[in-house]
Short mmCIF file of C-alpha atoms in Angstrom, two decimals:
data_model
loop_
_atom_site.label_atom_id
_atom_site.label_comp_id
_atom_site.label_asym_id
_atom_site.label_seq_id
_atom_site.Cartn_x
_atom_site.Cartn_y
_atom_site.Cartn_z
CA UNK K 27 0.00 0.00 0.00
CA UNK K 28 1.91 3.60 -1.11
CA UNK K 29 1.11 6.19 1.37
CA UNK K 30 2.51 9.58 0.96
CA UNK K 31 1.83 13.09 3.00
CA UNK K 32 0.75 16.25 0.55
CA UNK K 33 0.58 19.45 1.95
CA UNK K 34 -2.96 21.50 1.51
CA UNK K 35 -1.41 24.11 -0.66
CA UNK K 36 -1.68 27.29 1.06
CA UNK K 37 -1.86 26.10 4.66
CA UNK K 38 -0.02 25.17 7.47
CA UNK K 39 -1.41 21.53 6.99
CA UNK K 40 -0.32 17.85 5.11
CA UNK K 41 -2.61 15.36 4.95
CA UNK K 42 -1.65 11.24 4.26
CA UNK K 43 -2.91 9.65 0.91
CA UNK K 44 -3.42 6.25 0.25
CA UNK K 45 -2.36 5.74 -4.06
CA UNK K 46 -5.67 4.18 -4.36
CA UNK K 47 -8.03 6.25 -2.47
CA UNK K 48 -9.45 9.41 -3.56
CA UNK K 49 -7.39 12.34 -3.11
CA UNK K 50 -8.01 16.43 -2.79
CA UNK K 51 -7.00 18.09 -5.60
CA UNK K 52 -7.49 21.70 -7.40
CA UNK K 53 -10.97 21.99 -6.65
CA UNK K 54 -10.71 21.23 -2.93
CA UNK K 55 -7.77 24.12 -2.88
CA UNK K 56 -10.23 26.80 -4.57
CA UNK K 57 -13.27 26.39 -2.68
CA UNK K 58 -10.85 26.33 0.48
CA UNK K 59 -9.57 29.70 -0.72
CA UNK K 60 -13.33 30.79 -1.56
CA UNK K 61 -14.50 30.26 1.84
CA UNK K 62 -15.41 32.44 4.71
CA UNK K 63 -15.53 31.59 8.22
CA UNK K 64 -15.74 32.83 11.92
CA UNK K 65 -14.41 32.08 15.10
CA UNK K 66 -16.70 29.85 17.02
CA UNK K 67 -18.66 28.62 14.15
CA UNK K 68 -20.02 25.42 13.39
CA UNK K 69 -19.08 24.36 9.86
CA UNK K 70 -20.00 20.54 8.41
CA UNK K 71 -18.09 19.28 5.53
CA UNK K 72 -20.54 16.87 3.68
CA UNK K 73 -18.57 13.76 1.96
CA UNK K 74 -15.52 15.00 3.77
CA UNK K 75 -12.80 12.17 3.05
CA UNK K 76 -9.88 13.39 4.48
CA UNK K 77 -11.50 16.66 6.16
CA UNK K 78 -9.54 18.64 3.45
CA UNK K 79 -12.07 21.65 3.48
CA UNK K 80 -12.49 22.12 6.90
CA UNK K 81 -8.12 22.19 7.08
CA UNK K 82 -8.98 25.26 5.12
CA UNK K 83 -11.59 26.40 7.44
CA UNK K 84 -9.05 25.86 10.37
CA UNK K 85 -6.48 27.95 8.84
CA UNK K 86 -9.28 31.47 8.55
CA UNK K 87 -10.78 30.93 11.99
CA UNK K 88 -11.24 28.94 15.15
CA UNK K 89 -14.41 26.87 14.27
CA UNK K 90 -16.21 24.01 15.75
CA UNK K 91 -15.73 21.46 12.60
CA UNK K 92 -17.93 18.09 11.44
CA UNK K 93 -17.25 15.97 8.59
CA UNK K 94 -19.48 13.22 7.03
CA UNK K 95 -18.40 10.49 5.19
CA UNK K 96 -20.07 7.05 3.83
CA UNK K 97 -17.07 4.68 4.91
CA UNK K 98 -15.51 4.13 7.85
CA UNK K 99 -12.05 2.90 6.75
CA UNK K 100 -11.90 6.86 5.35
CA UNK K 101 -12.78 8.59 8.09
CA UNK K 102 -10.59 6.41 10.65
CA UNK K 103 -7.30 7.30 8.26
CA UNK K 104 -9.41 11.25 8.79
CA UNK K 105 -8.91 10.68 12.27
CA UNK K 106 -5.37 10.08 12.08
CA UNK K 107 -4.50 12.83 10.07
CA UNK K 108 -6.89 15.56 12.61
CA UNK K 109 -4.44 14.54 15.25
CA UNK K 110 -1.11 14.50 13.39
CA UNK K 111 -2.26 18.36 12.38
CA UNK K 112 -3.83 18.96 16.13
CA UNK K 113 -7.40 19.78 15.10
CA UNK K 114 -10.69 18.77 16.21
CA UNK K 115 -12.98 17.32 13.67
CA UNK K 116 -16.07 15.07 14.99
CA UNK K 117 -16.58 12.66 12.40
CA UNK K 118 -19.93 10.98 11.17
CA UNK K 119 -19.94 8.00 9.56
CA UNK K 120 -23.86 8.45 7.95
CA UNK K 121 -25.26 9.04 4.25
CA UNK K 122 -26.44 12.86 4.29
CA UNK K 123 -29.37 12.05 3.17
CA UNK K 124 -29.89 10.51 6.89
CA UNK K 125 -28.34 12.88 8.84
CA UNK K 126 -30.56 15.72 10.48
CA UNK K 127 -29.12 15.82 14.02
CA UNK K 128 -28.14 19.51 14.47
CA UNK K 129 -28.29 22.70 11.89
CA UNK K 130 -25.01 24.32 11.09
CA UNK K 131 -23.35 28.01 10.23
CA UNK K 132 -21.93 26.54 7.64
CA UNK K 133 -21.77 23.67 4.94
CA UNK K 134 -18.94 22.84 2.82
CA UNK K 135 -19.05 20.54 -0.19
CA UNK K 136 -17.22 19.66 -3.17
CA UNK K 137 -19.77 16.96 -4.42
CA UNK K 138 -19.80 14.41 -6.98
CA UNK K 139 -19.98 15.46 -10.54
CA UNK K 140 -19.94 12.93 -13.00
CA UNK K 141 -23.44 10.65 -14.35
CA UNK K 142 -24.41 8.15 -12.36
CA UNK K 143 -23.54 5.49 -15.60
CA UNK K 144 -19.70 6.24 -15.47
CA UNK K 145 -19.00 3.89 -12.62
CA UNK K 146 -15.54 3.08 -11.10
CA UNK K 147 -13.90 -0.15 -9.72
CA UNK K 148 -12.89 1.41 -6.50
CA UNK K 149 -15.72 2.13 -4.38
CA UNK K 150 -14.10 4.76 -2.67
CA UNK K 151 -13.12 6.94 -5.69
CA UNK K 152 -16.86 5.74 -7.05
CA UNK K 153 -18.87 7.28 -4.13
CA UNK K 154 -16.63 10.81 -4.31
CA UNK K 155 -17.40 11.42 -8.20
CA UNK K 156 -20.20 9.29 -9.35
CA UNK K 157 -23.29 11.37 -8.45
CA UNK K 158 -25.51 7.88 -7.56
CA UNK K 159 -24.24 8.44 -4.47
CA UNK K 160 -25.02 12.13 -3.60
CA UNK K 161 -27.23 13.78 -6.14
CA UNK K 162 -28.02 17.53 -6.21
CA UNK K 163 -31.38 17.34 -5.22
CA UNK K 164 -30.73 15.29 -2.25
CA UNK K 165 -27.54 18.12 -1.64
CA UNK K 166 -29.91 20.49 -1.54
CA UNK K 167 -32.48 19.11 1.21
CA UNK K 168 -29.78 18.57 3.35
CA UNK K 169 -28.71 21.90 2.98
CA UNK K 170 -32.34 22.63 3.41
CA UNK K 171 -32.76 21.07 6.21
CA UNK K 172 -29.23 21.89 7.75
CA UNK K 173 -28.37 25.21 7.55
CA UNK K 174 -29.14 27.48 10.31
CA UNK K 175 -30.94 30.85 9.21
CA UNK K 176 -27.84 32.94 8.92
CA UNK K 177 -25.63 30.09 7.70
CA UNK K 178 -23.63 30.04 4.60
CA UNK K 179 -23.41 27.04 1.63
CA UNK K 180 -19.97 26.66 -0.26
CA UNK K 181 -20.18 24.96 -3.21
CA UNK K 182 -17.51 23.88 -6.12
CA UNK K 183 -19.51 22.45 -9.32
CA UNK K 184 -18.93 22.36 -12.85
CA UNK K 185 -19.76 25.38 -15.17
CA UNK K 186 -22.47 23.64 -17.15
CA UNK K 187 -24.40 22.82 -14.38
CA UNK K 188 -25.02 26.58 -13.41
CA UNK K 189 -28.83 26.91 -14.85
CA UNK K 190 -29.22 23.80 -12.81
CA UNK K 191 -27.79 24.85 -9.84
CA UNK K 192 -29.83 27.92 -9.37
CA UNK K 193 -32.87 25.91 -10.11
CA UNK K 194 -32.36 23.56 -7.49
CA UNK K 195 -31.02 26.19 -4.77
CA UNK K 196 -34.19 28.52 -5.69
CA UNK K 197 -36.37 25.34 -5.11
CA UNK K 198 -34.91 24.86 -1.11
CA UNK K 199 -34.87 28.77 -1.12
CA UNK K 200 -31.25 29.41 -1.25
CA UNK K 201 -29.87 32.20 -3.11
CA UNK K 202 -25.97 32.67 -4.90
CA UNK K 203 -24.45 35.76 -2.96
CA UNK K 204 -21.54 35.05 -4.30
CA UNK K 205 -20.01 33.57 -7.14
CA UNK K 206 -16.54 32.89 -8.44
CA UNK K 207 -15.92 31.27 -11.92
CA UNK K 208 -12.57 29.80 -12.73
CA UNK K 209 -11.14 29.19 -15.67
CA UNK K 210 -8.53 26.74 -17.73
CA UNK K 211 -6.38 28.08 -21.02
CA UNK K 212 -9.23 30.43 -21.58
CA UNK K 213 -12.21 27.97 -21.15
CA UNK K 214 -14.54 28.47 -18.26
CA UNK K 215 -14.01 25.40 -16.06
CA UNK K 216 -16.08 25.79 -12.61
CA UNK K 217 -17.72 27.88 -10.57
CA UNK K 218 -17.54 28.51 -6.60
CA UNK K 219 -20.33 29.40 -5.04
CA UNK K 220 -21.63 30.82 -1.82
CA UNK K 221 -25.68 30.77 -1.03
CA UNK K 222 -27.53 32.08 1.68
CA UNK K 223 -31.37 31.85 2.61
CA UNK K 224 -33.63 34.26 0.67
CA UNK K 225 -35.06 34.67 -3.09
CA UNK K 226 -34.48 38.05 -3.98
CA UNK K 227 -30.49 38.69 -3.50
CA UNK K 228 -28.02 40.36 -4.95
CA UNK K 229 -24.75 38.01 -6.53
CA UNK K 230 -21.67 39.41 -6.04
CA UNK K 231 -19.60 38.53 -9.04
CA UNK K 232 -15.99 38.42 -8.06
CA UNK K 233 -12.78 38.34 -10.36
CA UNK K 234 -12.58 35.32 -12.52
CA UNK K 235 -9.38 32.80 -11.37
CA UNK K 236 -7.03 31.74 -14.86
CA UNK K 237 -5.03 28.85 -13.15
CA UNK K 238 -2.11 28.88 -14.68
CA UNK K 239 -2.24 32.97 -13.18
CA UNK K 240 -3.73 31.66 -9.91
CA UNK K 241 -0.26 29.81 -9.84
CA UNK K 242 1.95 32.16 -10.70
CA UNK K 243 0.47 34.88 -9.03
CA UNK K 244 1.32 32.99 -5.68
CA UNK K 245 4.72 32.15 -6.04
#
């Protein structure tokens, strides 16, 4: 079994891989970077894997941090890692379409993106992109159901899907306040999003990312 520790680019934190498990990559670094948090908050990272988000949570603010995952073998390697980095994350080991125990400030999710049909041998990289396993409408009753009424909803998801998105976020009564699109050698690749509760608000637009800028621009 190859292990090896990456580093969350942009933080203070590393995080061991297994070669065969799924691993955070540029999408989990740019909604990390998109989010906002406060101290004392209560944030929930849903389909958290290795708690990746909620590392990037840690480094903005002091929050009280939950991540939900379908498999246990994942979230006990989690476990490992929040103590090698000395954070507290309570971990839940539950589908979200189950879970309605307590409502949160905030939700974090980089969900699954790709048709149900394109199915992978390992179960583990299956469940984090096939979208059988969290689709949006069921991402967007637990949000529903979840959110406290001042909370926040971070999203990553692929450009095509915006019409969609808004549709199903206007349907649970969820509204983009903010909205970040990011794009690859000139082609608009995905968008990061931030909702909040209400029908009739204003989206902030910010400044589109180019990667290979986004990259430069940071060394």
């Amino acid at each position: 079994m190859s292990i090896k520790r990456d580093y969350l680019h942009g933080t203070k934190y590393s995080l061991l891989q297994i070669k065969d498990d799924y691993h955070f990559n540029q999408d989990t670094e740019l909604l990390g970077k998109f989010l906002k948090v406060y101290p004392n908050e209560e944030v929930l990272d849903i389909g958290t894997n290795q708690g990746a988000l909620l590392y990037y949570a840690f480094s903005k603010a002091k929050i009280k941090a939950t991540g939900i995952d379908l498999f246990i073998e994942v979230l006990n390697r989690a476990k490992e890692n929040a103590l090698y980095n000395k954070v507290d994350i309570t971990f839940i080991c539950q589908p979200i379409q189950h879970y309605r125990e307590k409502k949160f400030d905030v939700i974090l999710c980089n969900p699954p993106y790709f048709h149900s049909s394109l199915k992978n041998d390992n179960i583990y990289i299956d469940a984090a992109r096939r979208d059988a396993y969290l689709s949006l409408d069921d991402l967007m009753l637990a949000v529903h159901d979840l959110l406290k009424a001042n909370g926040r909803f971070y999203l990553v998801h692929k450009v095509e899907k915006i019409n969609l998105i808004m549709q199903k976020a206007f349907q649970v009564g969820i509204t983009c306040s903010r909205m970040q699109i990011v794009y690859n050698a000139k082609k608009a690749k995905t968008v990061l999003w931030e909702f909040k509760w209400g029908v009739k608000r204003e989206c902030y637009v910010e400044k589109a990312i180019y990667l290979n800028e986004h990259r430069k621009d940071e060394k």
